[in-house]
PDB file of C-alpha atoms in Angstrom:
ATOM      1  CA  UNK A   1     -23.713  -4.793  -2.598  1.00 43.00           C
ATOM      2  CA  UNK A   2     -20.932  -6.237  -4.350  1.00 48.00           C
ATOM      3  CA  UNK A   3     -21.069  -6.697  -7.937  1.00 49.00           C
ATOM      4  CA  UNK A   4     -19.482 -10.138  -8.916  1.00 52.00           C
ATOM      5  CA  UNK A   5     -20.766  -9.729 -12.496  1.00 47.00           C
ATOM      6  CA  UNK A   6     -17.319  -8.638 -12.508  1.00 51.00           C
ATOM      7  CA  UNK A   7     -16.048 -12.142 -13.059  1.00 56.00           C
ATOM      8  CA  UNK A   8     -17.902 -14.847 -14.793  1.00 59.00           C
ATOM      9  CA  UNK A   9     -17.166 -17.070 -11.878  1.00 75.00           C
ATOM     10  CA  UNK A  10     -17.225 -16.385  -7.647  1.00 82.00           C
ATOM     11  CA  UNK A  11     -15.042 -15.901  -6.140  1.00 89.00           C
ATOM     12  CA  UNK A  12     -12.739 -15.519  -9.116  1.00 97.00           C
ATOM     13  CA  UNK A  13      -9.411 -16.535 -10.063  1.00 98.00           C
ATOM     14  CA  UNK A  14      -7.149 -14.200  -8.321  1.00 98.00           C
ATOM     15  CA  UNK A  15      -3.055 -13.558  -8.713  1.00 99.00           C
ATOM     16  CA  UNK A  16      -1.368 -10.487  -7.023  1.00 99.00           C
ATOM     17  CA  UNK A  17       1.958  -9.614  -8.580  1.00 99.00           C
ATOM     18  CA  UNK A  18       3.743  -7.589  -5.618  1.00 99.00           C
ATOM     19  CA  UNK A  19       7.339  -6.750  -5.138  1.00 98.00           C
ATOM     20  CA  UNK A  20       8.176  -6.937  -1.378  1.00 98.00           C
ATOM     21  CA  UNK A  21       7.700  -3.850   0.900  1.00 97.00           C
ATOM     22  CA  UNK A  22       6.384  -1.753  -2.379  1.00 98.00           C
ATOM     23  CA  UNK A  23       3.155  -0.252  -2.615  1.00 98.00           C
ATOM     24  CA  UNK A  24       1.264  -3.191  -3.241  1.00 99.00           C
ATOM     25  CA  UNK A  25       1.679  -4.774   0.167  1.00 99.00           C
ATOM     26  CA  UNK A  26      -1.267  -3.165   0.777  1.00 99.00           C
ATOM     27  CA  UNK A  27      -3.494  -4.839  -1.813  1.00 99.00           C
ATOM     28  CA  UNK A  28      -0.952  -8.124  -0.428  1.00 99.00           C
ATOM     29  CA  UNK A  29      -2.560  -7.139   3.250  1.00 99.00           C
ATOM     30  CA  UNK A  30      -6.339  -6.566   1.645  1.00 99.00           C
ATOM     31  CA  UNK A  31      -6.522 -10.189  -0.376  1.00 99.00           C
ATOM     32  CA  UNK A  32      -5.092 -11.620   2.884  1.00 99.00           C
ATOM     33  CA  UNK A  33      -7.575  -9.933   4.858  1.00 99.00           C
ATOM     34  CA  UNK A  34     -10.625 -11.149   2.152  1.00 99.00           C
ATOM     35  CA  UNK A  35     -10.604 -14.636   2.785  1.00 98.00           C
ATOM     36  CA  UNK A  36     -10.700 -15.556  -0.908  1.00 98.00           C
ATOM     37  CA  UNK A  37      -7.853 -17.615  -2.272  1.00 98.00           C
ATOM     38  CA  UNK A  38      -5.341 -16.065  -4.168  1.00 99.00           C
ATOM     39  CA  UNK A  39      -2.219 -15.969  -5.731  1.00 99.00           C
ATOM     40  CA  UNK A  40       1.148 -14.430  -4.614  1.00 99.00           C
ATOM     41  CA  UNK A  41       3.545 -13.571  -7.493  1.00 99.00           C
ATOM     42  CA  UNK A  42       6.619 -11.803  -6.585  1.00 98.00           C
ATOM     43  CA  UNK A  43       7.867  -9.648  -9.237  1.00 98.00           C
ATOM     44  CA  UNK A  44      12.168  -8.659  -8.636  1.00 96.00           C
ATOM     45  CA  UNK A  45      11.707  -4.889  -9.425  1.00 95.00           C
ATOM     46  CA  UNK A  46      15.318  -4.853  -8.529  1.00 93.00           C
ATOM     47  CA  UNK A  47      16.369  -7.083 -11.110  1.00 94.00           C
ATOM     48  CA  UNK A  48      13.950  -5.270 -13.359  1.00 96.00           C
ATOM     49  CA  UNK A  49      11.486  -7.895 -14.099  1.00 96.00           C
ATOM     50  CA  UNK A  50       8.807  -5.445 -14.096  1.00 97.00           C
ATOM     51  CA  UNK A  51      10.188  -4.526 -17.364  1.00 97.00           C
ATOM     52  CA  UNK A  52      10.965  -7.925 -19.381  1.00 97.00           C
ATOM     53  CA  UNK A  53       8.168  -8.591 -21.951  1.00 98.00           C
ATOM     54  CA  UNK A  54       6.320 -11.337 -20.298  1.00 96.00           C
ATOM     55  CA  UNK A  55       5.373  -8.671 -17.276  1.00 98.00           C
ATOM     56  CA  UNK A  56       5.062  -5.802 -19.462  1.00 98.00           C
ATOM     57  CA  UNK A  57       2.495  -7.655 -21.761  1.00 97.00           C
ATOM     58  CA  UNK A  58       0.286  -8.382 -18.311  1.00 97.00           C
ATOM     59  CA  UNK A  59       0.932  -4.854 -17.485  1.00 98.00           C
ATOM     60  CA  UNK A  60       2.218  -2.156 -19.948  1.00 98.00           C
ATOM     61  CA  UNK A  61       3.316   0.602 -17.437  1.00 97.00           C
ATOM     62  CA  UNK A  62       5.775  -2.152 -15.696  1.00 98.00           C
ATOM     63  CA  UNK A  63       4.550  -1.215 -12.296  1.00 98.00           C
ATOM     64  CA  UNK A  64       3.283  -3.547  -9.459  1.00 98.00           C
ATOM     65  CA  UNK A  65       0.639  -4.174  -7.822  1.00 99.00           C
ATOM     66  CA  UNK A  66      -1.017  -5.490 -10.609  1.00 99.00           C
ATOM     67  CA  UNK A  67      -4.328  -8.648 -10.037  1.00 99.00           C
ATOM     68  CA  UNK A  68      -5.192 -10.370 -12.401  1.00 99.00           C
ATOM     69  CA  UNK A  69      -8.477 -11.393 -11.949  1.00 98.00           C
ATOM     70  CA  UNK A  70      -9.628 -14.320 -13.995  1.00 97.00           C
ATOM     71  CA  UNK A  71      -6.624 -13.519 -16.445  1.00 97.00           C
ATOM     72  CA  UNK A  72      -7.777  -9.888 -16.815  1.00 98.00           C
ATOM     73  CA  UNK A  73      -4.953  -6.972 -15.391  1.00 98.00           C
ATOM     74  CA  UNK A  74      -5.953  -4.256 -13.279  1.00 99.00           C
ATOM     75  CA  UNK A  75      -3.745  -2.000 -12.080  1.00 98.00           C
ATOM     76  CA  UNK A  76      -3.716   0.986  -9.562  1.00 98.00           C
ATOM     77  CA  UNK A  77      -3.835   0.359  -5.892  1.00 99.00           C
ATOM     78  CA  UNK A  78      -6.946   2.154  -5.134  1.00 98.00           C
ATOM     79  CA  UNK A  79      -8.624   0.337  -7.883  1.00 99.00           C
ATOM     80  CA  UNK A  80      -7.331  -3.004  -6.883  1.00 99.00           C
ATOM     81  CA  UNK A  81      -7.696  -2.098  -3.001  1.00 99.00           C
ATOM     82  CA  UNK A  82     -11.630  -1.222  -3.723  1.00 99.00           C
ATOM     83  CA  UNK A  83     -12.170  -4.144  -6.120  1.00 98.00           C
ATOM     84  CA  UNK A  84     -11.020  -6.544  -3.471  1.00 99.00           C
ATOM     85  CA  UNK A  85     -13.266  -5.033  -0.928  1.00 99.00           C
ATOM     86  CA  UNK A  86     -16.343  -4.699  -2.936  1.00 98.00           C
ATOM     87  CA  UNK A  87     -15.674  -8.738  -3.640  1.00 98.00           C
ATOM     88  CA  UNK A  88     -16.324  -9.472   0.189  1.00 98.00           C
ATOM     89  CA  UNK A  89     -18.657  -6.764   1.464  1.00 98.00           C
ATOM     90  CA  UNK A  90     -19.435  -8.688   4.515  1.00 98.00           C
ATOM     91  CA  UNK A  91     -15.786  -8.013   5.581  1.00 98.00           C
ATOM     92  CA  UNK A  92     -16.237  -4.751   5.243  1.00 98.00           C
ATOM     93  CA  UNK A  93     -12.939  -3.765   4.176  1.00 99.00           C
ATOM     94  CA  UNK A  94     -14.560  -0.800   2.729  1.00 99.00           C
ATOM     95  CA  UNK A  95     -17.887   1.528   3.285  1.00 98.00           C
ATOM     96  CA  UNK A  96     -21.035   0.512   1.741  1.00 97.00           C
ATOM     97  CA  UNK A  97     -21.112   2.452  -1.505  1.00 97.00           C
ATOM     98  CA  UNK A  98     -23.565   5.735  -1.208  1.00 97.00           C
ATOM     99  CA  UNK A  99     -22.140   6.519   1.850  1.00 98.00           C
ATOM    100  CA  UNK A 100     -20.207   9.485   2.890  1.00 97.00           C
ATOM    101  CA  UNK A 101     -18.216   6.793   4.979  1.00 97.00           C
ATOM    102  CA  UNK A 102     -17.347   5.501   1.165  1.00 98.00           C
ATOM    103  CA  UNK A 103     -16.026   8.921   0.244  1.00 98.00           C
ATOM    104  CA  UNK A 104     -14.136   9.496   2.987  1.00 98.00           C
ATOM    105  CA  UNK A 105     -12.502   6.525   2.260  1.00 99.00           C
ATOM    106  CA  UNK A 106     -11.440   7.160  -1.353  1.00 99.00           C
ATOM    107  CA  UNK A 107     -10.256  10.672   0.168  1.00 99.00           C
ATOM    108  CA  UNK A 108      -8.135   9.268   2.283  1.00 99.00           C
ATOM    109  CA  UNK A 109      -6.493   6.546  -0.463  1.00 99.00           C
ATOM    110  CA  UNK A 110      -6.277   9.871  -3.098  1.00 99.00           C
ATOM    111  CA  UNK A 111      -3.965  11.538  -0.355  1.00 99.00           C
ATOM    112  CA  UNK A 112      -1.996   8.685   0.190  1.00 99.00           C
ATOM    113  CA  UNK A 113      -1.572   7.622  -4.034  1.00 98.00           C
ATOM    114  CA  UNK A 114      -1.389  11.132  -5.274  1.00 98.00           C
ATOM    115  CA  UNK A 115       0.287  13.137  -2.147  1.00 98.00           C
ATOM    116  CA  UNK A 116       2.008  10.950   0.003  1.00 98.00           C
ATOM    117  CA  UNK A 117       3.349   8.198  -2.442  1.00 98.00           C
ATOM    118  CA  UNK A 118       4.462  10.780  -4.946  1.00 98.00           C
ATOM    119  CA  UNK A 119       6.404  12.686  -1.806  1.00 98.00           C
ATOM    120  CA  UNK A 120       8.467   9.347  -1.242  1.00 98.00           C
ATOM    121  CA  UNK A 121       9.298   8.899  -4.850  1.00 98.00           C
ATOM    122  CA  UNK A 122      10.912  12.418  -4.943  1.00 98.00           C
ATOM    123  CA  UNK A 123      12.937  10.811  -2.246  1.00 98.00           C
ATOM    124  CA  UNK A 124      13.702   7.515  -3.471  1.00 98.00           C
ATOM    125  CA  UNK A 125      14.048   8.113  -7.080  1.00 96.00           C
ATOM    126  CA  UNK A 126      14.989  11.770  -8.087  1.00 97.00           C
ATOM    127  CA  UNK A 127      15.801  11.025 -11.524  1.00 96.00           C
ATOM    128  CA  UNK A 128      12.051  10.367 -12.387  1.00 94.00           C
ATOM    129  CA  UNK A 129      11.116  14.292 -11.610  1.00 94.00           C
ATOM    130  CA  UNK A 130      15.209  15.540 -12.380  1.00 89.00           C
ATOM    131  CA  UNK A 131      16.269  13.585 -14.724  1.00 94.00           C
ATOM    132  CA  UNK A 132      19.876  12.616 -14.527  1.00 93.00           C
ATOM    133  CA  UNK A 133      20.917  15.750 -13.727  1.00 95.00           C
ATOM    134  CA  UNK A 134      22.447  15.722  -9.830  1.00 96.00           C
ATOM    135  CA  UNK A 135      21.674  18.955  -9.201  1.00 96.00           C
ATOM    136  CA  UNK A 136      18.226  19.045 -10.360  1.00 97.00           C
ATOM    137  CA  UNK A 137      18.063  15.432  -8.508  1.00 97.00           C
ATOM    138  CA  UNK A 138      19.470  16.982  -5.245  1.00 96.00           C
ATOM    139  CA  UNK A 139      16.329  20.080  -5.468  1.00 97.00           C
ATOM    140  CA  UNK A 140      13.644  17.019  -6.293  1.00 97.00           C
ATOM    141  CA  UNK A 141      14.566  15.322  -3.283  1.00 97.00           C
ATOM    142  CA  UNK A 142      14.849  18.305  -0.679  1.00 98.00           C
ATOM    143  CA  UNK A 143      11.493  19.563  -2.134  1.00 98.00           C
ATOM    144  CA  UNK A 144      10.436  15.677  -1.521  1.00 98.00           C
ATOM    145  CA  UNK A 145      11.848  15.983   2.312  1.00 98.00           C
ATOM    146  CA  UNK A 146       9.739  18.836   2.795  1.00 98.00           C
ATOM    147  CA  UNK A 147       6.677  17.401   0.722  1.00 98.00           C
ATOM    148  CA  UNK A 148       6.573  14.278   2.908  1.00 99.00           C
ATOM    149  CA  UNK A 149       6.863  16.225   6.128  1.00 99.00           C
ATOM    150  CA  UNK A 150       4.012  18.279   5.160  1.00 99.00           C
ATOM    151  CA  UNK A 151       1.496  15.194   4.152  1.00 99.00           C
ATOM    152  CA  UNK A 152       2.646  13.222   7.524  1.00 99.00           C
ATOM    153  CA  UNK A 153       1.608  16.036   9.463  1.00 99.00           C
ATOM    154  CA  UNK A 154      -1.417  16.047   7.363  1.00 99.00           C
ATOM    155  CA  UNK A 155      -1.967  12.581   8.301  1.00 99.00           C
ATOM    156  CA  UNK A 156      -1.657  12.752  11.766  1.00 99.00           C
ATOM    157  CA  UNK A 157      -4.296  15.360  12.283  1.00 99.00           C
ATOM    158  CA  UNK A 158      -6.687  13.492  10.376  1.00 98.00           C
ATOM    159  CA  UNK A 159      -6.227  10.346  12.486  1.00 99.00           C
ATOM    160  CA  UNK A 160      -8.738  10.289  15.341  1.00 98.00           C
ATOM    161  CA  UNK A 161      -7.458   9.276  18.536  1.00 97.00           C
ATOM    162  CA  UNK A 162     -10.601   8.327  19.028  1.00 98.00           C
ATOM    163  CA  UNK A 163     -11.149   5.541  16.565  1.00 98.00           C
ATOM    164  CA  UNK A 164      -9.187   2.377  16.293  1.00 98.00           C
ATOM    165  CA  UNK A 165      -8.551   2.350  12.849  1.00 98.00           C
ATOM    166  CA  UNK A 166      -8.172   5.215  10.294  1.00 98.00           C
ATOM    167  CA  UNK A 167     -12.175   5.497   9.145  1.00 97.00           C
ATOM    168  CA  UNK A 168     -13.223   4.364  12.580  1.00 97.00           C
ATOM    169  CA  UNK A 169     -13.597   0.887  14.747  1.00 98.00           C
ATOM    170  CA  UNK A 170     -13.524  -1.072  11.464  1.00 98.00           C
ATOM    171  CA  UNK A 171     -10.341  -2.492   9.979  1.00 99.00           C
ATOM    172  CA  UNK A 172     -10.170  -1.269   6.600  1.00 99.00           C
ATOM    173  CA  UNK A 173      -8.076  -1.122   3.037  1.00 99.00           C
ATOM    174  CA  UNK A 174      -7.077   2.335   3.972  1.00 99.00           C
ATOM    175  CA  UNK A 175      -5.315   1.132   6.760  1.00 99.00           C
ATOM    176  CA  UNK A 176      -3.675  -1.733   4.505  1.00 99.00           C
ATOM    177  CA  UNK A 177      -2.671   1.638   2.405  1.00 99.00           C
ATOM    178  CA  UNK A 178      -1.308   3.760   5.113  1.00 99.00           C
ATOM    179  CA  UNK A 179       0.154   0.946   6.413  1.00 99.00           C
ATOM    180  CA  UNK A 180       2.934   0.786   3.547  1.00 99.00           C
ATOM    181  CA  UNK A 181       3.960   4.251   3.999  1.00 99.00           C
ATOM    182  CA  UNK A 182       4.139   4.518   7.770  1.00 99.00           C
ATOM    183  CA  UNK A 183       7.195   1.135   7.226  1.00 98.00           C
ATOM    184  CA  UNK A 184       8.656   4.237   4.314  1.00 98.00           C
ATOM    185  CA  UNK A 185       8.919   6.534   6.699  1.00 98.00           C
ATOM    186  CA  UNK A 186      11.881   4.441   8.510  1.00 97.00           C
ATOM    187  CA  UNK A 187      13.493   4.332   5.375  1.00 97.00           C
ATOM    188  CA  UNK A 188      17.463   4.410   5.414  1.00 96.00           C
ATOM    189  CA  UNK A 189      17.435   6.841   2.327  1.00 96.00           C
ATOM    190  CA  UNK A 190      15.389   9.630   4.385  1.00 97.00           C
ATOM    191  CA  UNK A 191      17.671  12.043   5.451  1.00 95.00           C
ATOM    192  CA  UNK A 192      15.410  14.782   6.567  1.00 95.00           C
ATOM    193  CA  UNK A 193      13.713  15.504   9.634  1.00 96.00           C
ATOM    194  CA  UNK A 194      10.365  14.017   9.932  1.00 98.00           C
ATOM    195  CA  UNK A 195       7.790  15.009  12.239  1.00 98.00           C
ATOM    196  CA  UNK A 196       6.134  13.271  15.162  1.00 97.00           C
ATOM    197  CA  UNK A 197       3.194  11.248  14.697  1.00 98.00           C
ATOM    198  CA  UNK A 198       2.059   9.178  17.444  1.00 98.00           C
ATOM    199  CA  UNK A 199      -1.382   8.596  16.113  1.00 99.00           C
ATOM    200  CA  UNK A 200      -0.120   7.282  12.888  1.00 99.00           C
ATOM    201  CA  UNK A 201       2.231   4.990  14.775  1.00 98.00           C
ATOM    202  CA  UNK A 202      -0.284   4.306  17.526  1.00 98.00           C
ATOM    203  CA  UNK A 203      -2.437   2.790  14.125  1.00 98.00           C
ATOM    204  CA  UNK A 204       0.509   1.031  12.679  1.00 98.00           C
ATOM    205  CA  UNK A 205       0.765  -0.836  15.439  1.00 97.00           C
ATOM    206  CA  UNK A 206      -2.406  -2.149  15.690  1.00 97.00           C
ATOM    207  CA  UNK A 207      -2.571  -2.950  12.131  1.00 98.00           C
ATOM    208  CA  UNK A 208       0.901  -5.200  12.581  1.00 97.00           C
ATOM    209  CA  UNK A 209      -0.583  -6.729  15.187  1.00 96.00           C
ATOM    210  CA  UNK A 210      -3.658  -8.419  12.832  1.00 96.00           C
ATOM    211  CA  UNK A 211      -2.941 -11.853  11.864  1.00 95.00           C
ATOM    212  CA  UNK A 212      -3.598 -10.941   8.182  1.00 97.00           C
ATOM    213  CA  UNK A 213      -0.893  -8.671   8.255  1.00 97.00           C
ATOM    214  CA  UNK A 214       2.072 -10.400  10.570  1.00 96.00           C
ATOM    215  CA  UNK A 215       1.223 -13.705   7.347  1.00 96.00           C
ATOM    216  CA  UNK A 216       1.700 -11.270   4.850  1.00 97.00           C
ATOM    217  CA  UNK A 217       4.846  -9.238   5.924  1.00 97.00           C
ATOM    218  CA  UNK A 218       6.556 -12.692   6.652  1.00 95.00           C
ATOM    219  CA  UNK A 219       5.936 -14.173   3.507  1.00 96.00           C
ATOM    220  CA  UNK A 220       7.190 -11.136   1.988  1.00 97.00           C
ATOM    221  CA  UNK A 221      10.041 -11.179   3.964  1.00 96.00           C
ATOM    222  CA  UNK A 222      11.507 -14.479   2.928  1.00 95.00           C
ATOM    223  CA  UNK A 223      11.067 -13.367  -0.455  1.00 97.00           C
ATOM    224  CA  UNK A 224      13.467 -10.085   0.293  1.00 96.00           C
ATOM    225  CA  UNK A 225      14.449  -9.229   3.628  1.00 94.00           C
ATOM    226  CA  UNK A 226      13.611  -5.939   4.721  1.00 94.00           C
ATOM    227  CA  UNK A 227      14.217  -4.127   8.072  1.00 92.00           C
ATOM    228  CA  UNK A 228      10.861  -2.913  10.193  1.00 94.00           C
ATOM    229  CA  UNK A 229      10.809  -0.016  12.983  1.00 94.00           C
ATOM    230  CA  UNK A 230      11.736  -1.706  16.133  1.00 92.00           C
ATOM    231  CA  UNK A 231       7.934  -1.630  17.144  1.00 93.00           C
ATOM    232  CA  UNK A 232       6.546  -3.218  14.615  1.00 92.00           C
ATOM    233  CA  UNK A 233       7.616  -5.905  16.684  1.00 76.00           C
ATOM    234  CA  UNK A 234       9.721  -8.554  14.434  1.00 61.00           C
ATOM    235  CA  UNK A 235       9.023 -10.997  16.496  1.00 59.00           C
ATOM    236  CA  UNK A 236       5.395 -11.503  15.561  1.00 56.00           C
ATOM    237  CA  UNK A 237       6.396 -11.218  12.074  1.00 53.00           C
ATOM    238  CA  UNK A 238       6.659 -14.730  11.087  1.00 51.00           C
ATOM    239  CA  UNK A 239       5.449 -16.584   7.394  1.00 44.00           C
TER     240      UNK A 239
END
């Protein structure tokens, strides 16, 4: 059961700060996908307003997503992706707790945060692993390259053709999550060869095609524009 001792007050007061097409679309996808009122706060990581004092006083590590939930920050997507499921069990945007279903859930969102994200962050931002150093930079990102092709495959032999969504028939947060980093993998600043994955794009699909979703990515996208795979079909995607 969900435990909304969490918050003096149900459903509580909920703001997402996101920055578009980041990692925290997904928790963007999960609140839209919860039903409860929320929020939306973009946050210009661009312009660096993850790091001016107002942000970094909500959140000290400068990093988005961050919900604040009746005033109070939490941070982490798999933390904020679970706390907005356990707030709506009936959705069931997550496993019943006890479950192995549960587990495999959280093992799936660990790969993704700690394997997969940290693959496209080689990739997209060398100097955090490097330094400043080009060389060094150039070895982080190859290494990245060949990280991420390794964890894609990964992914796509755990997907079940079977099963409609990524735990099974259900529509989960860990679709929300792998959502995100299927869009990456189109990425203009991916130079290496990736490998197939029909499964994984057989999934995105069907996740762009939930209401939830197409609302979210089009609200995001008249924030920033961003490109999609050609699939995704754009012209669904509307705010």
């Amino acid at each position: 059961m969900s435990d909304r001792s969490l918050s003096p007050t149900f459903p509580p007061k909920l703001a997402l700060y996101f920055s578009p097409k980041a990692c925290s679309l997904a928790s963007h996808i999960a609140l839209e996908e919860s039903g409860i009122a929320y929020e939306a706060v973009s946050v210009n990581i661009r312009n660096q307003e993850n790091r001016n004092a107002e942000y970094l006083r909500l959140n000290s590590g400068g990093t988005v997503p961050t919900l604040a939930i009746d005033g109070q920050p939490l941070t982490e997507s798999q933390a904020i992706l679970t706390y907005i499921a356990d707030l709506v069990p009936e959705r069931q945007l997550m496993p019943r707790p006890g479950t192995l279903a549960r587990a495999r859930a959280h093992e799936w969102m660990n790969l993704i945060s700690s394997s997969l994200h940290v693959s496209y962050r080689s990739i997209f931002r060398p100097q955090t692993y490097g330094g400043e150093d080009q060389a060094a930079m150039a070895q982080v990102q190859q290494q990245g390259g060949k990280n991420l092709a390794k964890y894609l495959s990964l992914i796509e032999s755990r997907l079940d053709p079977a099963n409609t969504y990524a735990t099974g028939e259900t529509f989960t947060v860990v679709d929300a999550y792998l959502f995100v980093f299927y869009l990456w993998s189109y990425d203009e600043r991916i130079h290496c060869e990736l490998p197939e994955r029909p499964r994984y794009r057989a999934l995105a699909e069907r996740i762009a095609a939930r209401p939830a979703v197409q609302k979210v990515v089009g609200r995001e996208r008249t924030v920033r524009a961003y490109d999609l795979p050609d699939h995704i079909l754009l012209d669904k995607v509307t705010a």
